[in-house]
């Protein structure tokens, strides 16, 4: 079971709303290499893992990914606070707004809804762990691309933290 | 957020993060003495910082709720708000 801690793993404090950037960053919530998919991947794979240490790594990294989903969601939430209709239109946020207003919906930047088709749970530990290594690199690359697109230091700071965690997770998945 | 609350929350986050790092490392190095020592040190400091934060400000876990007058778990702000960071 899980118990919620009423704090973010890393702080998010964004002064300036930016709906265009929110529409990009939401991809790390529900996109193909996002945190929701990461959590679901590891937390699905762990049951048939071959030894207790691998069950531990999958459980603990899967749990941390839920915390990262919360950080990404907090970034999107704070970037879409108090928007005027003019800002929504000018930021290209109107196509999201029409379906979700400013509610958090797990989707890719392209608008494709979250799908479990983005990950596997094969029951074969070599296959699963190799997918997990690639998944951490894909998430790291997505954060690198977000850093190419984001100027605001309030946004870049938590994104850099999330990027570094992908590198640590990659390291841990390579050790079993 | 006032400076003292902010400083204490930073301490909770810092030791909490060190505990997560140690936890992941120990999953693949479960007999590493140095890592076990590191885990114990930060786990103790995390627990102390959480207890102080919860006694002065707001619960971080349900076990830290002060239930004397009201259900502070629900009435205190949630962590995705700017004001809580």
PDB file of C-alpha atoms in Angstrom:
ATOM      1  CA  UNK A   1       0.000   0.000   0.000  1.00  0.00           C
ATOM      2  CA  UNK A   2       0.978   3.632  -0.200  1.00  0.00           C
ATOM      3  CA  UNK A   3       0.825   6.595   2.141  1.00  0.00           C
ATOM      4  CA  UNK A   4       0.856  10.178   0.882  1.00  0.00           C
ATOM      5  CA  UNK A   5       3.391  12.714   2.135  1.00  0.00           C
ATOM      6  CA  UNK A   6       1.931  16.194   2.017  1.00  0.00           C
ATOM      7  CA  UNK A   7       5.007  17.819   0.434  1.00  0.00           C
ATOM      8  CA  UNK A   8       6.706  17.916  -2.960  1.00  0.00           C
ATOM      9  CA  UNK A   9       9.973  16.012  -3.351  1.00  0.00           C
ATOM     10  CA  UNK A  10      11.408  19.227  -4.873  1.00  0.00           C
ATOM     11  CA  UNK A  11       9.822  22.703  -4.563  1.00  0.00           C
ATOM     12  CA  UNK A  12       7.809  24.350  -7.368  1.00  0.00           C
ATOM     13  CA  UNK A  13       7.297  28.108  -7.068  1.00  0.00           C
ATOM     14  CA  UNK A  14       6.563  29.718 -10.457  1.00  0.00           C
ATOM     15  CA  UNK A  15       5.842  33.463 -10.486  1.00  0.00           C
ATOM     16  CA  UNK A  16       4.784  33.928 -14.128  1.00  0.00           C
ATOM     17  CA  UNK A  17       2.030  31.866 -15.807  1.00  0.00           C
ATOM     18  CA  UNK A  18       2.924  30.622 -19.298  1.00  0.00           C
ATOM     19  CA  UNK A  19       0.247  28.469 -20.976  1.00  0.00           C
ATOM     20  CA  UNK A  20       2.374  27.752 -24.063  1.00  0.00           C
ATOM     21  CA  UNK A  21       5.079  26.207 -21.883  1.00  0.00           C
ATOM     22  CA  UNK A  22       2.483  24.297 -19.827  1.00  0.00           C
ATOM     23  CA  UNK A  23       1.244  22.662 -23.017  1.00  0.00           C
ATOM     24  CA  UNK A  24       4.771  21.388 -23.703  1.00  0.00           C
ATOM     25  CA  UNK A  25       5.625  20.282 -20.152  1.00  0.00           C
ATOM     26  CA  UNK A  26       2.356  18.337 -19.706  1.00  0.00           C
ATOM     27  CA  UNK A  27       3.950  15.679 -21.924  1.00  0.00           C
ATOM     28  CA  UNK A  28       6.002  14.578 -18.895  1.00  0.00           C
ATOM     29  CA  UNK A  29       2.705  13.944 -17.070  1.00  0.00           C
ATOM     30  CA  UNK A  30       0.881  11.793 -19.623  1.00  0.00           C
ATOM     31  CA  UNK A  31       3.113  11.561 -22.691  1.00  0.00           C
ATOM     32  CA  UNK A  32       4.976   8.529 -24.108  1.00  0.00           C
ATOM     33  CA  UNK A  33       8.020   9.005 -21.836  1.00  0.00           C
ATOM     34  CA  UNK A  34       6.237  10.757 -18.979  1.00  0.00           C
ATOM     35  CA  UNK A  35       6.173  10.116 -15.258  1.00  0.00           C
ATOM     36  CA  UNK A  36       2.753   8.417 -15.155  1.00  0.00           C
ATOM     37  CA  UNK A  37       3.910   5.822 -17.683  1.00  0.00           C
ATOM     38  CA  UNK A  38       7.186   5.380 -15.782  1.00  0.00           C
ATOM     39  CA  UNK A  39       5.388   4.726 -12.495  1.00  0.00           C
ATOM     40  CA  UNK A  40       2.919   2.311 -14.114  1.00  0.00           C
ATOM     41  CA  UNK A  41       5.734   0.491 -15.956  1.00  0.00           C
ATOM     42  CA  UNK A  42       7.839  -0.228 -12.854  1.00  0.00           C
ATOM     43  CA  UNK A  43       4.926  -0.877 -10.522  1.00  0.00           C
ATOM     44  CA  UNK A  44       3.503  -3.405 -13.030  1.00  0.00           C
ATOM     45  CA  UNK A  45       6.823  -5.141 -13.716  1.00  0.00           C
ATOM     46  CA  UNK A  46       7.805  -5.684 -10.073  1.00  0.00           C
ATOM     47  CA  UNK A  47       5.548  -8.655  -9.286  1.00  0.00           C
ATOM     48  CA  UNK A  48       7.424 -11.140 -11.447  1.00  0.00           C
ATOM     49  CA  UNK A  49      10.911  -9.712 -10.808  1.00  0.00           C
ATOM     50  CA  UNK A  50      13.366 -12.551 -10.150  1.00  0.00           C
ATOM     51  CA  UNK A  51      14.795 -11.486  -6.782  1.00  0.00           C
ATOM     52  CA  UNK A  52      13.992  -9.277  -3.799  1.00  0.00           C
ATOM     53  CA  UNK A  53      16.543  -6.591  -4.665  1.00  0.00           C
ATOM     54  CA  UNK A  54      14.974  -6.027  -8.094  1.00  0.00           C
ATOM     55  CA  UNK A  55      11.487  -5.999  -6.523  1.00  0.00           C
ATOM     56  CA  UNK A  56      12.824  -3.297  -4.176  1.00  0.00           C
ATOM     57  CA  UNK A  57      14.301  -1.154  -6.982  1.00  0.00           C
ATOM     58  CA  UNK A  58      11.132  -1.373  -9.097  1.00  0.00           C
ATOM     59  CA  UNK A  59       8.895  -0.595  -6.091  1.00  0.00           C
ATOM     60  CA  UNK A  60      10.976   2.343  -4.883  1.00  0.00           C
ATOM     61  CA  UNK A  61      11.699   3.942  -8.277  1.00  0.00           C
ATOM     62  CA  UNK A  62       8.033   3.403  -9.278  1.00  0.00           C
ATOM     63  CA  UNK A  63       7.010   5.186  -6.093  1.00  0.00           C
ATOM     64  CA  UNK A  64       9.452   8.064  -6.690  1.00  0.00           C
ATOM     65  CA  UNK A  65       7.986   8.452 -10.209  1.00  0.00           C
ATOM     66  CA  UNK A  66       4.575   9.106  -8.629  1.00  0.00           C
ATOM     67  CA  UNK A  67       6.249  11.934  -6.728  1.00  0.00           C
ATOM     68  CA  UNK A  68       7.706  13.220 -10.003  1.00  0.00           C
ATOM     69  CA  UNK A  69       4.270  13.096 -11.636  1.00  0.00           C
ATOM     70  CA  UNK A  70       3.167  15.370  -8.797  1.00  0.00           C
ATOM     71  CA  UNK A  71       6.046  17.820  -9.463  1.00  0.00           C
ATOM     72  CA  UNK A  72       5.260  17.955 -13.214  1.00  0.00           C
ATOM     73  CA  UNK A  73       1.560  18.447 -12.411  1.00  0.00           C
ATOM     74  CA  UNK A  74       2.409  21.256  -9.962  1.00  0.00           C
ATOM     75  CA  UNK A  75       4.495  22.969 -12.698  1.00  0.00           C
ATOM     76  CA  UNK A  76       1.612  22.755 -15.214  1.00  0.00           C
ATOM     77  CA  UNK A  77      -0.897  23.869 -12.566  1.00  0.00           C
ATOM     78  CA  UNK A  78       1.158  26.930 -11.592  1.00  0.00           C
ATOM     79  CA  UNK A  79       1.884  27.831 -15.244  1.00  0.00           C
ATOM     80  CA  UNK A  80      -1.887  27.972 -15.975  1.00  0.00           C
ATOM     81  CA  UNK A  81      -3.054  30.030 -12.976  1.00  0.00           C
ATOM     82  CA  UNK A  82      -5.343  33.062 -13.454  1.00  0.00           C
ATOM     83  CA  UNK A  83      -5.224  33.086 -17.257  1.00  0.00           C
ATOM     84  CA  UNK A  84      -7.308  35.518 -19.286  1.00  0.00           C
ATOM     85  CA  UNK A  85      -9.049  34.302 -22.463  1.00  0.00           C
ATOM     86  CA  UNK A  86      -6.611  36.499 -24.396  1.00  0.00           C
ATOM     87  CA  UNK A  87      -3.606  34.728 -22.790  1.00  0.00           C
ATOM     88  CA  UNK A  88      -5.199  31.322 -23.430  1.00  0.00           C
ATOM     89  CA  UNK A  89      -5.648  32.120 -27.142  1.00  0.00           C
ATOM     90  CA  UNK A  90      -2.246  33.752 -27.595  1.00  0.00           C
ATOM     91  CA  UNK A  91      -0.474  30.862 -25.814  1.00  0.00           C
ATOM     92  CA  UNK A  92      -2.101  28.270 -28.067  1.00  0.00           C
ATOM     93  CA  UNK A  93      -3.741  26.807 -24.961  1.00  0.00           C
ATOM     94  CA  UNK A  94      -7.272  27.078 -26.425  1.00  0.00           C
ATOM     95  CA  UNK A  95      -7.206  23.522 -27.853  1.00  0.00           C
ATOM     96  CA  UNK A  96      -6.498  22.121 -24.363  1.00  0.00           C
ATOM     97  CA  UNK A  97      -8.780  24.586 -22.569  1.00  0.00           C
ATOM     98  CA  UNK A  98     -11.841  23.626 -24.613  1.00  0.00           C
ATOM     99  CA  UNK A  99     -11.752  20.055 -23.244  1.00  0.00           C
ATOM    100  CA  UNK A 100     -10.153  20.433 -19.815  1.00  0.00           C
ATOM    101  CA  UNK A 101     -10.295  24.145 -18.821  1.00  0.00           C
ATOM    102  CA  UNK A 102      -7.180  24.202 -16.573  1.00  0.00           C
ATOM    103  CA  UNK A 103      -7.759  20.752 -15.082  1.00  0.00           C
ATOM    104  CA  UNK A 104      -4.782  18.387 -15.159  1.00  0.00           C
ATOM    105  CA  UNK A 105      -5.324  15.682 -17.783  1.00  0.00           C
ATOM    106  CA  UNK A 106      -2.626  13.096 -18.563  1.00  0.00           C
ATOM    107  CA  UNK A 107      -1.745  13.647 -22.198  1.00  0.00           C
ATOM    108  CA  UNK A 108       1.234  14.139 -24.505  1.00  0.00           C
ATOM    109  CA  UNK A 109       2.145  17.620 -25.800  1.00  0.00           C
ATOM    110  CA  UNK A 110       0.540  16.550 -29.086  1.00  0.00           C
ATOM    111  CA  UNK A 111      -2.809  16.051 -27.308  1.00  0.00           C
ATOM    112  CA  UNK A 112      -2.712  12.238 -27.400  1.00  0.00           C
ATOM    113  CA  UNK A 113      -4.186  10.890 -24.124  1.00  0.00           C
ATOM    114  CA  UNK A 114      -2.063   8.764 -21.794  1.00  0.00           C
ATOM    115  CA  UNK A 115      -1.791   5.185 -22.989  1.00  0.00           C
ATOM    116  CA  UNK A 116      -0.406   2.003 -21.415  1.00  0.00           C
ATOM    117  CA  UNK A 117       0.593   1.113 -24.995  1.00  0.00           C
ATOM    118  CA  UNK A 118       3.711   3.245 -24.353  1.00  0.00           C
ATOM    119  CA  UNK A 119       5.263   0.615 -22.048  1.00  0.00           C
ATOM    120  CA  UNK A 120       5.684  -3.116 -21.523  1.00  0.00           C
ATOM    121  CA  UNK A 121       5.575  -5.624 -18.699  1.00  0.00           C
ATOM    122  CA  UNK A 122       6.872  -8.825 -20.242  1.00  0.00           C
ATOM    123  CA  UNK A 123       7.530 -11.119 -17.273  1.00  0.00           C
ATOM    124  CA  UNK A 124      11.098 -11.488 -18.548  1.00  0.00           C
ATOM    125  CA  UNK A 125      13.537  -9.631 -16.246  1.00  0.00           C
ATOM    126  CA  UNK A 126      16.249  -8.993 -18.862  1.00  0.00           C
ATOM    127  CA  UNK A 127      13.691  -7.580 -21.286  1.00  0.00           C
ATOM    128  CA  UNK A 128      11.948  -5.463 -18.614  1.00  0.00           C
ATOM    129  CA  UNK A 129      15.150  -4.035 -17.127  1.00  0.00           C
ATOM    130  CA  UNK A 130      16.529  -3.228 -20.588  1.00  0.00           C
ATOM    131  CA  UNK A 131      13.295  -1.381 -21.381  1.00  0.00           C
ATOM    132  CA  UNK A 132      13.639   0.465 -18.051  1.00  0.00           C
ATOM    133  CA  UNK A 133      17.164   1.654 -18.930  1.00  0.00           C
ATOM    134  CA  UNK A 134      15.899   2.981 -22.265  1.00  0.00           C
ATOM    135  CA  UNK A 135      12.863   4.564 -20.599  1.00  0.00           C
ATOM    136  CA  UNK A 136      15.077   6.587 -18.244  1.00  0.00           C
ATOM    137  CA  UNK A 137      17.124   7.863 -21.215  1.00  0.00           C
ATOM    138  CA  UNK A 138      13.962   8.783 -23.143  1.00  0.00           C
ATOM    139  CA  UNK A 139      12.658  10.726 -20.140  1.00  0.00           C
ATOM    140  CA  UNK A 140      16.079  12.409 -19.709  1.00  0.00           C
ATOM    141  CA  UNK A 141      16.009  13.417 -23.393  1.00  0.00           C
ATOM    142  CA  UNK A 142      12.497  14.852 -23.022  1.00  0.00           C
ATOM    143  CA  UNK A 143      13.670  16.967 -20.071  1.00  0.00           C
ATOM    144  CA  UNK A 144      16.665  18.103 -22.160  1.00  0.00           C
ATOM    145  CA  UNK A 145      14.246  19.191 -24.887  1.00  0.00           C
ATOM    146  CA  UNK A 146      12.072  21.020 -22.317  1.00  0.00           C
ATOM    147  CA  UNK A 147      15.223  22.834 -21.122  1.00  0.00           C
ATOM    148  CA  UNK A 148      15.863  23.876 -24.752  1.00  0.00           C
ATOM    149  CA  UNK A 149      12.355  25.366 -24.884  1.00  0.00           C
ATOM    150  CA  UNK A 150      12.049  26.951 -21.403  1.00  0.00           C
ATOM    151  CA  UNK A 151      13.713  30.248 -20.431  1.00  0.00           C
ATOM    152  CA  UNK A 152      12.052  30.824 -17.048  1.00  0.00           C
ATOM    153  CA  UNK A 153      14.482  29.920 -14.204  1.00  0.00           C
ATOM    154  CA  UNK A 154      11.504  29.095 -11.920  1.00  0.00           C
ATOM    155  CA  UNK A 155      10.562  26.339 -14.403  1.00  0.00           C
ATOM    156  CA  UNK A 156      14.081  25.233 -15.330  1.00  0.00           C
ATOM    157  CA  UNK A 157      15.080  24.589 -11.710  1.00  0.00           C
ATOM    158  CA  UNK A 158      12.615  21.730 -10.938  1.00  0.00           C
ATOM    159  CA  UNK A 159      12.989  20.387 -14.521  1.00  0.00           C
ATOM    160  CA  UNK A 160      16.764  20.096 -13.948  1.00  0.00           C
ATOM    161  CA  UNK A 161      16.102  18.171 -10.731  1.00  0.00           C
ATOM    162  CA  UNK A 162      13.783  15.756 -12.592  1.00  0.00           C
ATOM    163  CA  UNK A 163      16.371  15.329 -15.368  1.00  0.00           C
ATOM    164  CA  UNK A 164      19.054  14.391 -12.834  1.00  0.00           C
ATOM    165  CA  UNK A 165      16.769  11.794 -11.248  1.00  0.00           C
ATOM    166  CA  UNK A 166      16.456  10.015 -14.622  1.00  0.00           C
ATOM    167  CA  UNK A 167      20.239   9.633 -14.666  1.00  0.00           C
ATOM    168  CA  UNK A 168      20.295   8.199 -11.126  1.00  0.00           C
ATOM    169  CA  UNK A 169      17.461   5.784 -11.952  1.00  0.00           C
ATOM    170  CA  UNK A 170      19.318   4.669 -15.101  1.00  0.00           C
ATOM    171  CA  UNK A 171      22.334   3.915 -12.915  1.00  0.00           C
ATOM    172  CA  UNK A 172      20.255   1.901 -10.400  1.00  0.00           C
ATOM    173  CA  UNK A 173      18.546  -0.160 -13.141  1.00  0.00           C
ATOM    174  CA  UNK A 174      21.965  -1.074 -14.544  1.00  0.00           C
ATOM    175  CA  UNK A 175      23.189  -2.610 -11.287  1.00  0.00           C
ATOM    176  CA  UNK A 176      21.167  -5.840 -10.772  1.00  0.00           C
TER     177      UNK A 176
ATOM    178  CA  UNK B   1       5.810  31.530   3.561  1.00  0.00           C
ATOM    179  CA  UNK B   2       7.709  32.917   6.557  1.00  0.00           C
ATOM    180  CA  UNK B   3      11.466  32.402   6.749  1.00  0.00           C
ATOM    181  CA  UNK B   4      11.480  29.954   9.663  1.00  0.00           C
ATOM    182  CA  UNK B   5       8.802  27.733   8.101  1.00  0.00           C
ATOM    183  CA  UNK B   6      10.637  27.824   4.780  1.00  0.00           C
ATOM    184  CA  UNK B   7      13.951  26.873   6.419  1.00  0.00           C
ATOM    185  CA  UNK B   8      12.370  23.972   8.283  1.00  0.00           C
ATOM    186  CA  UNK B   9      10.572  22.687   5.171  1.00  0.00           C
ATOM    187  CA  UNK B  10      13.890  22.865   3.302  1.00  0.00           C
ATOM    188  CA  UNK B  11      15.460  20.703   6.001  1.00  0.00           C
ATOM    189  CA  UNK B  12      12.577  18.189   5.714  1.00  0.00           C
ATOM    190  CA  UNK B  13      13.079  18.049   1.929  1.00  0.00           C
ATOM    191  CA  UNK B  14      16.857  17.815   2.119  1.00  0.00           C
ATOM    192  CA  UNK B  15      16.965  14.907   4.589  1.00  0.00           C
ATOM    193  CA  UNK B  16      13.933  13.297   2.909  1.00  0.00           C
ATOM    194  CA  UNK B  17      15.778  13.378  -0.394  1.00  0.00           C
ATOM    195  CA  UNK B  18      18.949  11.927   1.155  1.00  0.00           C
ATOM    196  CA  UNK B  19      16.801   9.083   2.540  1.00  0.00           C
ATOM    197  CA  UNK B  20      15.337   8.361  -0.935  1.00  0.00           C
ATOM    198  CA  UNK B  21      18.823   8.355  -2.485  1.00  0.00           C
ATOM    199  CA  UNK B  22      20.149   6.009   0.192  1.00  0.00           C
ATOM    200  CA  UNK B  23      17.084   3.774  -0.158  1.00  0.00           C
ATOM    201  CA  UNK B  24      17.574   3.324  -3.927  1.00  0.00           C
ATOM    202  CA  UNK B  25      21.320   2.740  -3.552  1.00  0.00           C
ATOM    203  CA  UNK B  26      20.776   0.198  -0.757  1.00  0.00           C
ATOM    204  CA  UNK B  27      18.259  -1.697  -2.903  1.00  0.00           C
ATOM    205  CA  UNK B  28      21.150  -2.740  -5.138  1.00  0.00           C
ATOM    206  CA  UNK B  29      23.893  -2.619  -2.427  1.00  0.00           C
ATOM    207  CA  UNK B  30      22.023  -3.984   0.627  1.00  0.00           C
ATOM    208  CA  UNK B  31      25.124  -4.730   2.732  1.00  0.00           C
ATOM    209  CA  UNK B  32      27.080  -1.506   2.057  1.00  0.00           C
ATOM    210  CA  UNK B  33      28.107  -0.309   5.553  1.00  0.00           C
ATOM    211  CA  UNK B  34      28.775   3.256   4.425  1.00  0.00           C
ATOM    212  CA  UNK B  35      25.345   3.538   2.786  1.00  0.00           C
ATOM    213  CA  UNK B  36      23.607   2.014   5.818  1.00  0.00           C
ATOM    214  CA  UNK B  37      25.311   4.599   8.044  1.00  0.00           C
ATOM    215  CA  UNK B  38      24.312   7.402   5.633  1.00  0.00           C
ATOM    216  CA  UNK B  39      20.704   6.149   5.652  1.00  0.00           C
ATOM    217  CA  UNK B  40      20.561   6.044   9.480  1.00  0.00           C
ATOM    218  CA  UNK B  41      21.985   9.561   9.822  1.00  0.00           C
ATOM    219  CA  UNK B  42      19.550  11.176   7.395  1.00  0.00           C
ATOM    220  CA  UNK B  43      16.548   9.099   8.480  1.00  0.00           C
ATOM    221  CA  UNK B  44      17.050  10.359  12.061  1.00  0.00           C
ATOM    222  CA  UNK B  45      17.453  13.984  10.936  1.00  0.00           C
ATOM    223  CA  UNK B  46      14.438  13.627   8.607  1.00  0.00           C
ATOM    224  CA  UNK B  47      12.240  12.327  11.416  1.00  0.00           C
ATOM    225  CA  UNK B  48      13.352  15.153  13.724  1.00  0.00           C
ATOM    226  CA  UNK B  49      12.719  17.832  11.079  1.00  0.00           C
ATOM    227  CA  UNK B  50       9.281  16.374  10.221  1.00  0.00           C
ATOM    228  CA  UNK B  51       8.286  16.243  13.909  1.00  0.00           C
ATOM    229  CA  UNK B  52       9.304  19.885  14.426  1.00  0.00           C
ATOM    230  CA  UNK B  53       7.541  21.039  11.229  1.00  0.00           C
ATOM    231  CA  UNK B  54       4.359  19.134  12.109  1.00  0.00           C
ATOM    232  CA  UNK B  55       4.290  20.475  15.694  1.00  0.00           C
ATOM    233  CA  UNK B  56       4.730  24.083  14.498  1.00  0.00           C
ATOM    234  CA  UNK B  57       2.903  24.234  11.141  1.00  0.00           C
ATOM    235  CA  UNK B  58       1.037  21.404   9.414  1.00  0.00           C
ATOM    236  CA  UNK B  59       0.965  17.626   9.011  1.00  0.00           C
ATOM    237  CA  UNK B  60       3.192  15.950   6.413  1.00  0.00           C
ATOM    238  CA  UNK B  61       1.770  12.490   7.127  1.00  0.00           C
ATOM    239  CA  UNK B  62      -1.548  11.492   8.727  1.00  0.00           C
ATOM    240  CA  UNK B  63       0.348  10.349  11.825  1.00  0.00           C
ATOM    241  CA  UNK B  64       1.479  13.958  12.274  1.00  0.00           C
ATOM    242  CA  UNK B  65      -2.038  15.411  12.394  1.00  0.00           C
ATOM    243  CA  UNK B  66      -2.823  17.439  15.497  1.00  0.00           C
ATOM    244  CA  UNK B  67      -6.425  16.255  16.015  1.00  0.00           C
ATOM    245  CA  UNK B  68      -7.207  18.373  19.120  1.00  0.00           C
ATOM    246  CA  UNK B  69      -9.571  20.834  17.409  1.00  0.00           C
ATOM    247  CA  UNK B  70      -9.949  20.013  13.734  1.00  0.00           C
ATOM    248  CA  UNK B  71      -8.738  17.712  10.952  1.00  0.00           C
ATOM    249  CA  UNK B  72      -5.630  19.661   9.936  1.00  0.00           C
ATOM    250  CA  UNK B  73      -4.818  17.114   7.210  1.00  0.00           C
ATOM    251  CA  UNK B  74      -7.711  18.592   5.202  1.00  0.00           C
ATOM    252  CA  UNK B  75      -7.810  22.198   6.416  1.00  0.00           C
ATOM    253  CA  UNK B  76      -4.137  23.097   5.859  1.00  0.00           C
ATOM    254  CA  UNK B  77      -2.974  24.014   2.306  1.00  0.00           C
ATOM    255  CA  UNK B  78      -1.819  21.407  -0.243  1.00  0.00           C
ATOM    256  CA  UNK B  79       1.761  21.274  -1.513  1.00  0.00           C
ATOM    257  CA  UNK B  80       1.249  22.151  -5.187  1.00  0.00           C
ATOM    258  CA  UNK B  81       0.309  25.735  -4.256  1.00  0.00           C
ATOM    259  CA  UNK B  82       3.025  28.367  -4.732  1.00  0.00           C
ATOM    260  CA  UNK B  83       2.530  29.588  -1.159  1.00  0.00           C
ATOM    261  CA  UNK B  84       3.592  26.169   0.147  1.00  0.00           C
ATOM    262  CA  UNK B  85       6.960  26.177  -1.607  1.00  0.00           C
TER     263      UNK B  85
END
